[in-house]
CSV table of C-alpha atoms in Angstrom, one decimal:
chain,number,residue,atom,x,y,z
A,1,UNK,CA,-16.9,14.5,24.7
A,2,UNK,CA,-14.2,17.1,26.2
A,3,UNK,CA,-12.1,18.0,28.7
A,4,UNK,CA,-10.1,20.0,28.9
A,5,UNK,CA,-8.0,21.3,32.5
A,6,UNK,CA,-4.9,23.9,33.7
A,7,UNK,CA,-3.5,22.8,36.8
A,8,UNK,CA,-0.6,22.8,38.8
A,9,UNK,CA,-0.4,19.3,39.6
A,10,UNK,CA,1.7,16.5,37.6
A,11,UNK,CA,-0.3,15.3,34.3
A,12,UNK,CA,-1.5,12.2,34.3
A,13,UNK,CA,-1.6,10.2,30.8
A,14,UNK,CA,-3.4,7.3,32.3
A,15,UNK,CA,-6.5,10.8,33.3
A,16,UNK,CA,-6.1,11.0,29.0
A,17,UNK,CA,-6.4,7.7,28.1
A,18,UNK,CA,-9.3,6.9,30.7
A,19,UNK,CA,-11.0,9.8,29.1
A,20,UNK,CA,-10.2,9.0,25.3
A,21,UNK,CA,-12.1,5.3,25.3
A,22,UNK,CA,-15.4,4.4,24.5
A,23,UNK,CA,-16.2,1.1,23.0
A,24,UNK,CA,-16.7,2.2,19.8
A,25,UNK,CA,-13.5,3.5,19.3
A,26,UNK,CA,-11.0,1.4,17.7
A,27,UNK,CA,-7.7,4.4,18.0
A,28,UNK,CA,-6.7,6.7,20.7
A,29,UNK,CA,-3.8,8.8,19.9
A,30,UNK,CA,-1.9,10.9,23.1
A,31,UNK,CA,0.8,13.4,22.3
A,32,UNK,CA,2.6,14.5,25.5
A,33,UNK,CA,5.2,17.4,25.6
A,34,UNK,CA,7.9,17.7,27.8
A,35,UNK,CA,11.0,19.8,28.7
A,36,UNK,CA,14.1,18.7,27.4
A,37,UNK,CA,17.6,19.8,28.8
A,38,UNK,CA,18.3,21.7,25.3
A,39,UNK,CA,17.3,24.8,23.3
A,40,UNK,CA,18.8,25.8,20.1
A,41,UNK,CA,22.1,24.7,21.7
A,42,UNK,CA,21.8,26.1,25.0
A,43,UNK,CA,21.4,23.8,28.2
A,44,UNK,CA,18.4,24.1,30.0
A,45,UNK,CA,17.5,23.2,33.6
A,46,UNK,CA,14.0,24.2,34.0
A,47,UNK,CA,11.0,25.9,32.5
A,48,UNK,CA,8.4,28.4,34.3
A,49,UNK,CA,5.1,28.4,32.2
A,50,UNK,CA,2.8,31.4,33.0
A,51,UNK,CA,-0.8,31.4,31.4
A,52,UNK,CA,-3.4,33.3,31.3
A,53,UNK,CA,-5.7,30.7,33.3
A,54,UNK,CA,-9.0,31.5,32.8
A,55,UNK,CA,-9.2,32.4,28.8
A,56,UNK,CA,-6.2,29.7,28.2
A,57,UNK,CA,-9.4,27.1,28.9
A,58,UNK,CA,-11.9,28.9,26.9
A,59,UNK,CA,-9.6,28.9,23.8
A,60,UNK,CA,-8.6,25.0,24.9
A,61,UNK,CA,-12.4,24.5,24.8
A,62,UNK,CA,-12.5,26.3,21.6
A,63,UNK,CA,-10.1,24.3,19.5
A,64,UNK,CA,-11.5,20.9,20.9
A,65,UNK,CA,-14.9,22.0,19.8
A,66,UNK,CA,-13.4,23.0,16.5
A,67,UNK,CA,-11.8,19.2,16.5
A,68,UNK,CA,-15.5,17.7,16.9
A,69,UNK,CA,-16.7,19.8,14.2
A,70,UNK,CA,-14.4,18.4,11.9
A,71,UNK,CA,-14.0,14.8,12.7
A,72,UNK,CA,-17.3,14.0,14.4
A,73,UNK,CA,-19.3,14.8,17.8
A,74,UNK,CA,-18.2,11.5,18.6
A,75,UNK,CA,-15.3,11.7,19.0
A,76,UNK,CA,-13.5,12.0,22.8
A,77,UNK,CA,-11.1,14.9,23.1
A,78,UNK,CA,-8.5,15.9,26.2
A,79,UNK,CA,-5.8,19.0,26.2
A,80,UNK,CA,-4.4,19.5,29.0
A,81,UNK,CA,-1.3,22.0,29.8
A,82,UNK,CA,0.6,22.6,33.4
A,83,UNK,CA,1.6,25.9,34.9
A,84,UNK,CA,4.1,26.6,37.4
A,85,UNK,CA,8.0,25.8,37.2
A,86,UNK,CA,8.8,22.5,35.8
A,87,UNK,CA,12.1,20.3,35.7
A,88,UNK,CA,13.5,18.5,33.0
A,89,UNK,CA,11.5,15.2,31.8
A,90,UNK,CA,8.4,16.5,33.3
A,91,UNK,CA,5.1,16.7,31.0
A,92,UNK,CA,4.3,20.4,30.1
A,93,UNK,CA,1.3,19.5,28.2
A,94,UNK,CA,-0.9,16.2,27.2
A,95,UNK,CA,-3.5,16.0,24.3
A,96,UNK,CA,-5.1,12.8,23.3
A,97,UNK,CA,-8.4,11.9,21.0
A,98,UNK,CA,-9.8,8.6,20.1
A,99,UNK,CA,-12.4,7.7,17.7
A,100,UNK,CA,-13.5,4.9,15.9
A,101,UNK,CA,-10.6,4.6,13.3
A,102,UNK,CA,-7.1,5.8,13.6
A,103,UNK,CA,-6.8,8.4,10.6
A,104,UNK,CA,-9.3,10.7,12.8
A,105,UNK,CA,-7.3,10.3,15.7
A,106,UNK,CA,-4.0,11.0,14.4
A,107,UNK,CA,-5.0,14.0,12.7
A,108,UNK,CA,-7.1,15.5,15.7
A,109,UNK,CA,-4.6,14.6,17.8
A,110,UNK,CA,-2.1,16.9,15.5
A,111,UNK,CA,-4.7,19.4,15.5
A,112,UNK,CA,-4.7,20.1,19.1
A,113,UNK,CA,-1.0,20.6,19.6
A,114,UNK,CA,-1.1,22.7,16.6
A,115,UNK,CA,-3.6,25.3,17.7
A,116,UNK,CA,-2.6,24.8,21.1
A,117,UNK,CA,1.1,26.2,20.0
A,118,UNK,CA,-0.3,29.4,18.7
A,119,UNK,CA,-3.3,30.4,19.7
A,120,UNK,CA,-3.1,29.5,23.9
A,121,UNK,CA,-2.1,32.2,26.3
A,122,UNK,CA,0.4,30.5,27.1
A,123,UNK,CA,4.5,32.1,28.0
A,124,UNK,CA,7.6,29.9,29.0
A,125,UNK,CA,10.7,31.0,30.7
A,126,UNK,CA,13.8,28.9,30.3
A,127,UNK,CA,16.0,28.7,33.0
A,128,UNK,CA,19.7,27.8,31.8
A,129,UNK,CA,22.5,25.8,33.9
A,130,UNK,CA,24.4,29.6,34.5
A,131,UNK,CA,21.6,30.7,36.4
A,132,UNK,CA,20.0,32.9,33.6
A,133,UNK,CA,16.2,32.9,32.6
A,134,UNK,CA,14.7,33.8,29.3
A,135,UNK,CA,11.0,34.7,28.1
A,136,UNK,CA,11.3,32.6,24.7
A,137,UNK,CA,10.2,34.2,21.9
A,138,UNK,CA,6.7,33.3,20.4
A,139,UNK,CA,3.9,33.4,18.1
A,140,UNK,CA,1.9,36.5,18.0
A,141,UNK,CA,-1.2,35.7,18.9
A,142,UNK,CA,-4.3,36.8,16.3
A,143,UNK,CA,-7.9,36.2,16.0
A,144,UNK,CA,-8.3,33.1,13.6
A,145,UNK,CA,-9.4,34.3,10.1
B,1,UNK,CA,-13.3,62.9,31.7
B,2,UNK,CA,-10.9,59.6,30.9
B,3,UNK,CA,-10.7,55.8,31.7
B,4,UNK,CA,-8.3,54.1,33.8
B,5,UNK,CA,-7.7,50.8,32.7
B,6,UNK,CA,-6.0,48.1,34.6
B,7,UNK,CA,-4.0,45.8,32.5
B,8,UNK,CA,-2.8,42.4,33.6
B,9,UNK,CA,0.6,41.4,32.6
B,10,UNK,CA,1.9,38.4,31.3
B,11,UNK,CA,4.9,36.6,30.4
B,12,UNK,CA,7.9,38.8,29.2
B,13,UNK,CA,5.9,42.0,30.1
B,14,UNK,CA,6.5,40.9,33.7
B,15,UNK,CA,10.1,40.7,33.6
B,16,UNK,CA,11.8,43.0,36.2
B,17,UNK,CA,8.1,44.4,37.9
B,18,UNK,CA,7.0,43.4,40.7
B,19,UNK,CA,3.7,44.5,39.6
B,20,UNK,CA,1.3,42.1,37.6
B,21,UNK,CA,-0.9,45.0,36.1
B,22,UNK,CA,-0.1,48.3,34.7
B,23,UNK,CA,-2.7,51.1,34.3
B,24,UNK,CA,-3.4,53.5,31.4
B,25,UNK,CA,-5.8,56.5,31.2
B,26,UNK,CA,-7.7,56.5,27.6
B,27,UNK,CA,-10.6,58.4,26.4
B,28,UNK,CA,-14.2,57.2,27.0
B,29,UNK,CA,-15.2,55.4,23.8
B,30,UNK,CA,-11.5,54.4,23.0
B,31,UNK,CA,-10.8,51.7,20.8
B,32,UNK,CA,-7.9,48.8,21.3
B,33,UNK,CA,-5.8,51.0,18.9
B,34,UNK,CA,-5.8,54.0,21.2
B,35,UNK,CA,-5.1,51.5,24.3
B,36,UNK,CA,-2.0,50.4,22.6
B,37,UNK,CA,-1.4,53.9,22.0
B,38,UNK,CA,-1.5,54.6,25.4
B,39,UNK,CA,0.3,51.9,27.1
B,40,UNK,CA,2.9,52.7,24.8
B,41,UNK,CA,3.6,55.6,26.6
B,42,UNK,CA,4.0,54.7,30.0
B,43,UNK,CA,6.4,51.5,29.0
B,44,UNK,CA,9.8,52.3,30.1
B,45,UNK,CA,12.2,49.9,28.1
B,46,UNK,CA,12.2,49.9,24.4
B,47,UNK,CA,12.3,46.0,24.8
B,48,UNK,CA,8.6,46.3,26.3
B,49,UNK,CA,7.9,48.7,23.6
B,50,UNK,CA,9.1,46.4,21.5
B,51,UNK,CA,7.1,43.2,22.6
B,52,UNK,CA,4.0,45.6,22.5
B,53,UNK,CA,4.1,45.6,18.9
B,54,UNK,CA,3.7,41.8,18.6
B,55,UNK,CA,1.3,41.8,21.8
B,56,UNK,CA,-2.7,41.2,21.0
B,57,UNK,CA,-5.3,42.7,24.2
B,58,UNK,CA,-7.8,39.9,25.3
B,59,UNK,CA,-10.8,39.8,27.4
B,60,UNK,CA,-10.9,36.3,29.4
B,61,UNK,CA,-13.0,35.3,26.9
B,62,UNK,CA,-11.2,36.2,23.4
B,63,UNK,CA,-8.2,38.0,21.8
B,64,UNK,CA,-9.5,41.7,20.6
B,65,UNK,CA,-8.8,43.7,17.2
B,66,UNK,CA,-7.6,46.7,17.2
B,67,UNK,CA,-10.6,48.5,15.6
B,68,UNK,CA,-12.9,46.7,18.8
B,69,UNK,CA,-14.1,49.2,21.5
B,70,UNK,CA,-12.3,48.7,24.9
B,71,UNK,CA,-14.4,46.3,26.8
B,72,UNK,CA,-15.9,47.0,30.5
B,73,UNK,CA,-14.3,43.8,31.0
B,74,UNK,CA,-10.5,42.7,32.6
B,75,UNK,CA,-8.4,43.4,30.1
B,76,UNK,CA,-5.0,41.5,29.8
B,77,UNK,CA,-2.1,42.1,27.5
B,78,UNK,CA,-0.3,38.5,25.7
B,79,UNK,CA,3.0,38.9,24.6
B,80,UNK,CA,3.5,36.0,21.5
B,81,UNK,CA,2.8,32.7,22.9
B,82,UNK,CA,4.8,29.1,22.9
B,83,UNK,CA,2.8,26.7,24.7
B,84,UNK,CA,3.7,22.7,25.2
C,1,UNK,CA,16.3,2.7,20.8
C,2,UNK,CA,14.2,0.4,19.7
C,3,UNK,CA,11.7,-1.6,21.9
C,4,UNK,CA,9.1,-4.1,20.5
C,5,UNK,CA,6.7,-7.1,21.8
C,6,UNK,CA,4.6,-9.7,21.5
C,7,UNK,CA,2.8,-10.4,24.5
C,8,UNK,CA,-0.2,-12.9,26.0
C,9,UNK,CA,-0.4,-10.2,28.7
C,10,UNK,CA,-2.5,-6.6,28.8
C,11,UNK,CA,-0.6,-3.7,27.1
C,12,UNK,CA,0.6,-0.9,29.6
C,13,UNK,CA,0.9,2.9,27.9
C,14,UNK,CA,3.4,3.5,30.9
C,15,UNK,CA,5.8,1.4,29.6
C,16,UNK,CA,5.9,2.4,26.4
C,17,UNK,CA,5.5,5.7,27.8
C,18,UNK,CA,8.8,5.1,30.2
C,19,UNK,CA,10.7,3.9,27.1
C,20,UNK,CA,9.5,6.8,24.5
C,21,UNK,CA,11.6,9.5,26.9
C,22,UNK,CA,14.4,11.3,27.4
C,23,UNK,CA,16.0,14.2,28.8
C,24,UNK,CA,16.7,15.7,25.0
C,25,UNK,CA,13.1,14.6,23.9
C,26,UNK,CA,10.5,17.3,24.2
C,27,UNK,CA,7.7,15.3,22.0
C,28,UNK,CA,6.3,11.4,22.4
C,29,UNK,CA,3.5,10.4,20.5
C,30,UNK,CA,1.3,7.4,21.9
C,31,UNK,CA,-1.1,5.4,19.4
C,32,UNK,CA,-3.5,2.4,21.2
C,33,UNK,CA,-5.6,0.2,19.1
C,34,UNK,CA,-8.4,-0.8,20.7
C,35,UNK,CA,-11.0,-4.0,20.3
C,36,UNK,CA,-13.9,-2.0,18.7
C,37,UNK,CA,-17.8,-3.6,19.8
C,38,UNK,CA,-19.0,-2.9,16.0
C,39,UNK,CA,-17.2,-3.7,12.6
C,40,UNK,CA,-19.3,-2.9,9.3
C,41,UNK,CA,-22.5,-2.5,11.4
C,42,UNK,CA,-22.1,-6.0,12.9
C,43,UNK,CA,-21.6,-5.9,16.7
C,44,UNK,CA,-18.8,-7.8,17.9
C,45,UNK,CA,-18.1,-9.0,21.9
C,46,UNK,CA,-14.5,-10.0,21.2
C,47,UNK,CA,-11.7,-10.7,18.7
C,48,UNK,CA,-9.3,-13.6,18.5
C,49,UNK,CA,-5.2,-11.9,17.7
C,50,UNK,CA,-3.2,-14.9,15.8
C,51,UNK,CA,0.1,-14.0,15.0
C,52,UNK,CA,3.5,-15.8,14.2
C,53,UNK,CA,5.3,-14.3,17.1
C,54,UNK,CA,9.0,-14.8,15.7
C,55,UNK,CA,8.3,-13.6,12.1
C,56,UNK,CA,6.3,-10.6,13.8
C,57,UNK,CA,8.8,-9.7,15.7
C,58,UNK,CA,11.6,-9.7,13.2
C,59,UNK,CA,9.2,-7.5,11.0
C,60,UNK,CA,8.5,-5.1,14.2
C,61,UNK,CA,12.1,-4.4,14.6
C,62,UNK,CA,12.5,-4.2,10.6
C,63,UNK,CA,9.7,-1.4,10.5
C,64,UNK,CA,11.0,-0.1,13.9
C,65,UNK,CA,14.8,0.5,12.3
C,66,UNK,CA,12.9,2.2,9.2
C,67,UNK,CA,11.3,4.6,11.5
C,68,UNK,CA,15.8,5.6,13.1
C,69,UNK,CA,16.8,5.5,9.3
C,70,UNK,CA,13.9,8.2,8.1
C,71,UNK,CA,13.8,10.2,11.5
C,72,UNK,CA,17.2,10.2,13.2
C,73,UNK,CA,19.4,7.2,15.7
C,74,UNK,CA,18.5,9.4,18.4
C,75,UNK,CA,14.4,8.7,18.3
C,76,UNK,CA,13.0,6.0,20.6
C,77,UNK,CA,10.4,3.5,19.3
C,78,UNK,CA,8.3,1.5,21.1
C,79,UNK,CA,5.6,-1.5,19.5
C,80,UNK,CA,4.1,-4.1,21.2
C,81,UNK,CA,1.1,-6.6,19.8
C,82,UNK,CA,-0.9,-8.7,21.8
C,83,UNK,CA,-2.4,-11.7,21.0
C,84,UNK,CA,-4.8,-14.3,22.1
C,85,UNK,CA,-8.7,-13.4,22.6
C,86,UNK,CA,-9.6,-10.0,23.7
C,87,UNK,CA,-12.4,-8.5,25.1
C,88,UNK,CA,-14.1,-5.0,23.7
C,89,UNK,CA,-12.0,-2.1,24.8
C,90,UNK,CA,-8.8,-4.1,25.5
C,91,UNK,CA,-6.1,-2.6,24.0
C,92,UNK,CA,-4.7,-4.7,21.1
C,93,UNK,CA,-1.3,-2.7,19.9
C,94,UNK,CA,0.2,0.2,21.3
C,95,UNK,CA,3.0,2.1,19.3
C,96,UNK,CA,4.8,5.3,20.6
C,97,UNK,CA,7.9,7.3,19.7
C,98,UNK,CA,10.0,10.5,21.3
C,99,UNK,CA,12.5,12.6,19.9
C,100,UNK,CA,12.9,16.2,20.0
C,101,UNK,CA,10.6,17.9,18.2
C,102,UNK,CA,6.6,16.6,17.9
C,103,UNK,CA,6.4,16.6,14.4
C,104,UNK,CA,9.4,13.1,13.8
C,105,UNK,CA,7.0,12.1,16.6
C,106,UNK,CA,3.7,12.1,15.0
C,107,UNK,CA,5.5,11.0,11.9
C,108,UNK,CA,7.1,8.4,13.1
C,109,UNK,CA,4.4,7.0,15.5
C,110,UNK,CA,2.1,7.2,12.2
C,111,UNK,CA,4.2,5.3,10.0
C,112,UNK,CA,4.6,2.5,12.7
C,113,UNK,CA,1.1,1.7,12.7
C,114,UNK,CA,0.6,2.3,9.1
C,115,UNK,CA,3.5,-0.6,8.1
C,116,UNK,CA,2.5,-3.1,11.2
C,117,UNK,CA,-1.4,-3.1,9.7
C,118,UNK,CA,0.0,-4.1,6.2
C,119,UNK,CA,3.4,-6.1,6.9
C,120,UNK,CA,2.8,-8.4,10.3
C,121,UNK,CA,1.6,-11.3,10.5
C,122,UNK,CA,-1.2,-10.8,12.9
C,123,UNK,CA,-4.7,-11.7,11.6
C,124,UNK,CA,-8.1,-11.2,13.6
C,125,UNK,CA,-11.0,-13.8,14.2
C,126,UNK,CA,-13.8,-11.5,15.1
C,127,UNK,CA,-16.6,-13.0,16.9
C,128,UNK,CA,-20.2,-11.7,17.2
C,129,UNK,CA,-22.9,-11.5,19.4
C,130,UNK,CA,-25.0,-14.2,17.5
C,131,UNK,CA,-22.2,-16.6,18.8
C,132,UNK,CA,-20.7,-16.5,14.9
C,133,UNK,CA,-17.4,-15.5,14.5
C,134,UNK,CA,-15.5,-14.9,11.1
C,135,UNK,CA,-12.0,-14.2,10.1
C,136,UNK,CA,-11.3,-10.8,8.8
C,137,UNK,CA,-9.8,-10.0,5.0
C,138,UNK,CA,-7.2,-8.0,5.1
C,139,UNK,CA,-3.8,-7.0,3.2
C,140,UNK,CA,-1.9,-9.4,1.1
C,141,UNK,CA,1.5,-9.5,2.1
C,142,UNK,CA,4.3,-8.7,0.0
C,143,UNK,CA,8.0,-8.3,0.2
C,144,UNK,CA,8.7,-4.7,0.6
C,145,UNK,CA,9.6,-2.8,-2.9
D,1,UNK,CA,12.6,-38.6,-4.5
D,2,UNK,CA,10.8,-35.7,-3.4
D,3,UNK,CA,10.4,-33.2,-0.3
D,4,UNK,CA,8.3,-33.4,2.2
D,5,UNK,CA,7.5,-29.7,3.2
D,6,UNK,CA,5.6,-29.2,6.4
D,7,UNK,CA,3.9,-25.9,6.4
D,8,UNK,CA,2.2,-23.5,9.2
D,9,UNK,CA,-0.7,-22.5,9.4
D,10,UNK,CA,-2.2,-18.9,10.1
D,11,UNK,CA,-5.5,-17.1,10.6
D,12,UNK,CA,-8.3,-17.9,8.0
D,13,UNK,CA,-6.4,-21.5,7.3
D,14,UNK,CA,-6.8,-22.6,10.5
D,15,UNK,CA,-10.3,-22.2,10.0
D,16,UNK,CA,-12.0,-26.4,10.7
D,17,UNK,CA,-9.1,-27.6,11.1
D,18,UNK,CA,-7.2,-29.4,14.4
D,19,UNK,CA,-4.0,-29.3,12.6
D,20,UNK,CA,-2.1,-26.3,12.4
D,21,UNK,CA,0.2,-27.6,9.5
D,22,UNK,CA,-0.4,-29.4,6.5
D,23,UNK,CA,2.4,-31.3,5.0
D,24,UNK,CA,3.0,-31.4,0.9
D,25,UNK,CA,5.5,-32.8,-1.4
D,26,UNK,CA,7.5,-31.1,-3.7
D,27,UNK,CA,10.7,-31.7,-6.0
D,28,UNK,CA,14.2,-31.3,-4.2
D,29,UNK,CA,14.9,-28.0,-6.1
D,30,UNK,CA,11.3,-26.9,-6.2
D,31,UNK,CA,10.7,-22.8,-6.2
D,32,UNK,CA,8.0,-21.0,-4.1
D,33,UNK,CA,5.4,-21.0,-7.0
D,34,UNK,CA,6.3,-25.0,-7.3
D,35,UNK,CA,4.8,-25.0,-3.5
D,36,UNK,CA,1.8,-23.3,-4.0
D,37,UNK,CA,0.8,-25.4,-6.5
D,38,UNK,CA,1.5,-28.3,-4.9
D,39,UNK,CA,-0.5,-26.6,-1.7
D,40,UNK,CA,-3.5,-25.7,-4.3
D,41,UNK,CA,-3.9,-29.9,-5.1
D,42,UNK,CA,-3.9,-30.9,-1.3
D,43,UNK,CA,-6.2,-28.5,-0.2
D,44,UNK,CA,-9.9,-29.6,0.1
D,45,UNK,CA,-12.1,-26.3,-0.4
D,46,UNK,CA,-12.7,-23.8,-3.1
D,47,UNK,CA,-12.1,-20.8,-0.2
D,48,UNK,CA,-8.9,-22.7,1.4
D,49,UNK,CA,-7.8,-21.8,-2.6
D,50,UNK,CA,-8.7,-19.0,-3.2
D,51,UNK,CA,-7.6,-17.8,0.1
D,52,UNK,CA,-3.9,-19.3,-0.9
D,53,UNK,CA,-3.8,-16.8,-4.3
D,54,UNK,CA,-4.1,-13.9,-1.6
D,55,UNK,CA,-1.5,-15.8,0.7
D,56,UNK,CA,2.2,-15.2,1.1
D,57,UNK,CA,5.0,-18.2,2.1
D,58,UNK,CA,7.3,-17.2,4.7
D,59,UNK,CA,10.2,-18.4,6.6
D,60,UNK,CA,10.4,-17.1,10.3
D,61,UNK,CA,12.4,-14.1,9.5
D,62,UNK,CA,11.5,-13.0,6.0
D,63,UNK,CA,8.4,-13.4,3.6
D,64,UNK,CA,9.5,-15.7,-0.1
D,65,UNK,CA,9.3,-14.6,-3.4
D,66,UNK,CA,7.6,-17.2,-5.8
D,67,UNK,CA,10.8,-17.4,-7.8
D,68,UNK,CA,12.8,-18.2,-4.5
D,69,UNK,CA,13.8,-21.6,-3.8
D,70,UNK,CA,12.0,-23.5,-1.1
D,71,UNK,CA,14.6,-23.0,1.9
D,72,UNK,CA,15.4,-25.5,4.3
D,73,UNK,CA,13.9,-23.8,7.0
D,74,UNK,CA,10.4,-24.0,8.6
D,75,UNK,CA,7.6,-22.5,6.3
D,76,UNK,CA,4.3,-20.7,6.8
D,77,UNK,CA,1.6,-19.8,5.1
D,78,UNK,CA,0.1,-16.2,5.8
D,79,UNK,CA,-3.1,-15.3,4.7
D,80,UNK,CA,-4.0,-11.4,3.9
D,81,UNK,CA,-2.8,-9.4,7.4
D,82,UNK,CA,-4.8,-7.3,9.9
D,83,UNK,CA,-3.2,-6.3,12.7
D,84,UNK,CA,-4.2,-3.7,14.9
């Protein structure tokens, strides 16, 4: 089972959780990313993700797929990310799996934020305590082999 | 006879435009290649120039090759990514 | 910062999530385990948590202040065990971390769950549908290398 | 003169029983391995037994070696661990 969402609205890990549970599964794993006040050194007080909505959830949809093919159509997979301008502490992303043993969810889990790192459409714009803003660099984005 | 081609912008590429798209003319039966080519050309800043190298086009459906026909389809340019 | 607990009462992710957080820490990892309705093909309505609460909790800061030595003062570590009898889907431990960057995260998190299964004193009295219930093998413990 | 050492029980041990410690005697300076043997004679089943070669003696804040001496503090008996 999947589900994946973009939104503009706070994430909810409880939404995850809820999601990642059947009673057959023993382990849930739920990574959540947030924006800290710090980037290589330099203070930061907020971040602006911009994504590409509509093929940022085909390629989410892809890569959970692509987590069911390798640890089991039974397994229950979430990946959510936000857009908009977030604040520090707030949740920019939330990715969670669970499955009947906890090996298969830690590693699916991993796989999610992994792919989703490099292959999502998926920008940020740091916004530093001078008033300055930055597009961070990136990972050029290819077609997976 | 040519093709325009609207492109949507994102991230970096939309720093200082107002605009979120920026058209190019190509040739008929041009590949992704020759759309780089093109947008090339019309990008002001050798910054965007720049970040075009790294870029990849997409559909809203999946990230195109270079040798790939230009689509009928939206297409979108994505400046290297860092999601989470 | 190290949070741990052994509890009679239900298991909340928010806390652990609330604790696992802070303004420097882009990355938490979350890890449930979860009463599972089937062990070795043998449906099971609930399982009975017996643990020696003060030894337990000795160990779960031990293995909690392993997890600051090997990935940095500055993570924060949350594990909590319930015991008593739970029913399917109940949540049984929950384990979580946060630092800066995801991987000390996953890391972390992982190894948490890895040394609690094989170094605390917790042992499980599974019982079945046919009204049986059975005490399940599990690691001898030993004193750490 | 001898010891008496009451020790806690866990888990599988518990099993038929009302009592969650059983109480055996041992020399004044007797080691860990001293105490499971002398928890081997009092115990009535072949599995309590062999349960207590998989088992490890503990105080409440550290698990015993068999060549430690019996300390003076309370003592339990953990059978193999499953937590999660």
């Amino acid at each position: 089972m999947i589900l994946v969402d973009i939104t503009d609205s706070v994430l909810d890990p409880l939404i995850a959780l809820g999601h990642c549970c059947a009673d057959s599964h023993g382990a849930a794993d739920l990574f959540i990313g947030r924006v800290r006040n710090l980037n290589e050194g330099r203070p930061v007080t907020a971040v602006s993700y911009d994504l590409h909505p509509v093929l940022c959830r085909n390629i989410f949809e892809k890569i959970s797929q692509e987590a069911l093919e390798q640890w089991g159509e039974h397994i229950h997979v979430f990946l959510a990310h936000r857009q908009g301008r977030l604040d520090v502490g707030e949740a920019s992303v939330i990715a969670a799996v669970s499955s009947p043993h906890r090996a298969h969810s830690f590693e699916a889990c991993r796989y999610l934020v992994e792919q989703m790192k490099v292959r999502a459409p998926i920008w940020k714009q740091e916004h530093y305590v001078d008033g300055d803003s930055e597009w961070i660099k990136g990972h050029v984005l290819r077609n997976p082999a | 006879m040519t093709r325009q081609i609207p492109i949507r912008l994102f991230g970096a590429f939309r720093q200082g435009r107002t605009d979120s798209t920026l058209t190019v003319e190509v040739a008929p039966n041009a590949s992704v290649a020759e759309l780089r080519k093109a947008m090339h050309e019309v990008l002001e800043t050798d910054n965007a120039r720049s970040l075009l190298k790294a870029s990849a086009f997409a559909t809203d459906s999946e990230v195109l090759d270079d040798a790939d026909a230009v689509p009928e389809r939206e297409i979108s340019i994505l400046p290297p990514v860092c999601g989470g």
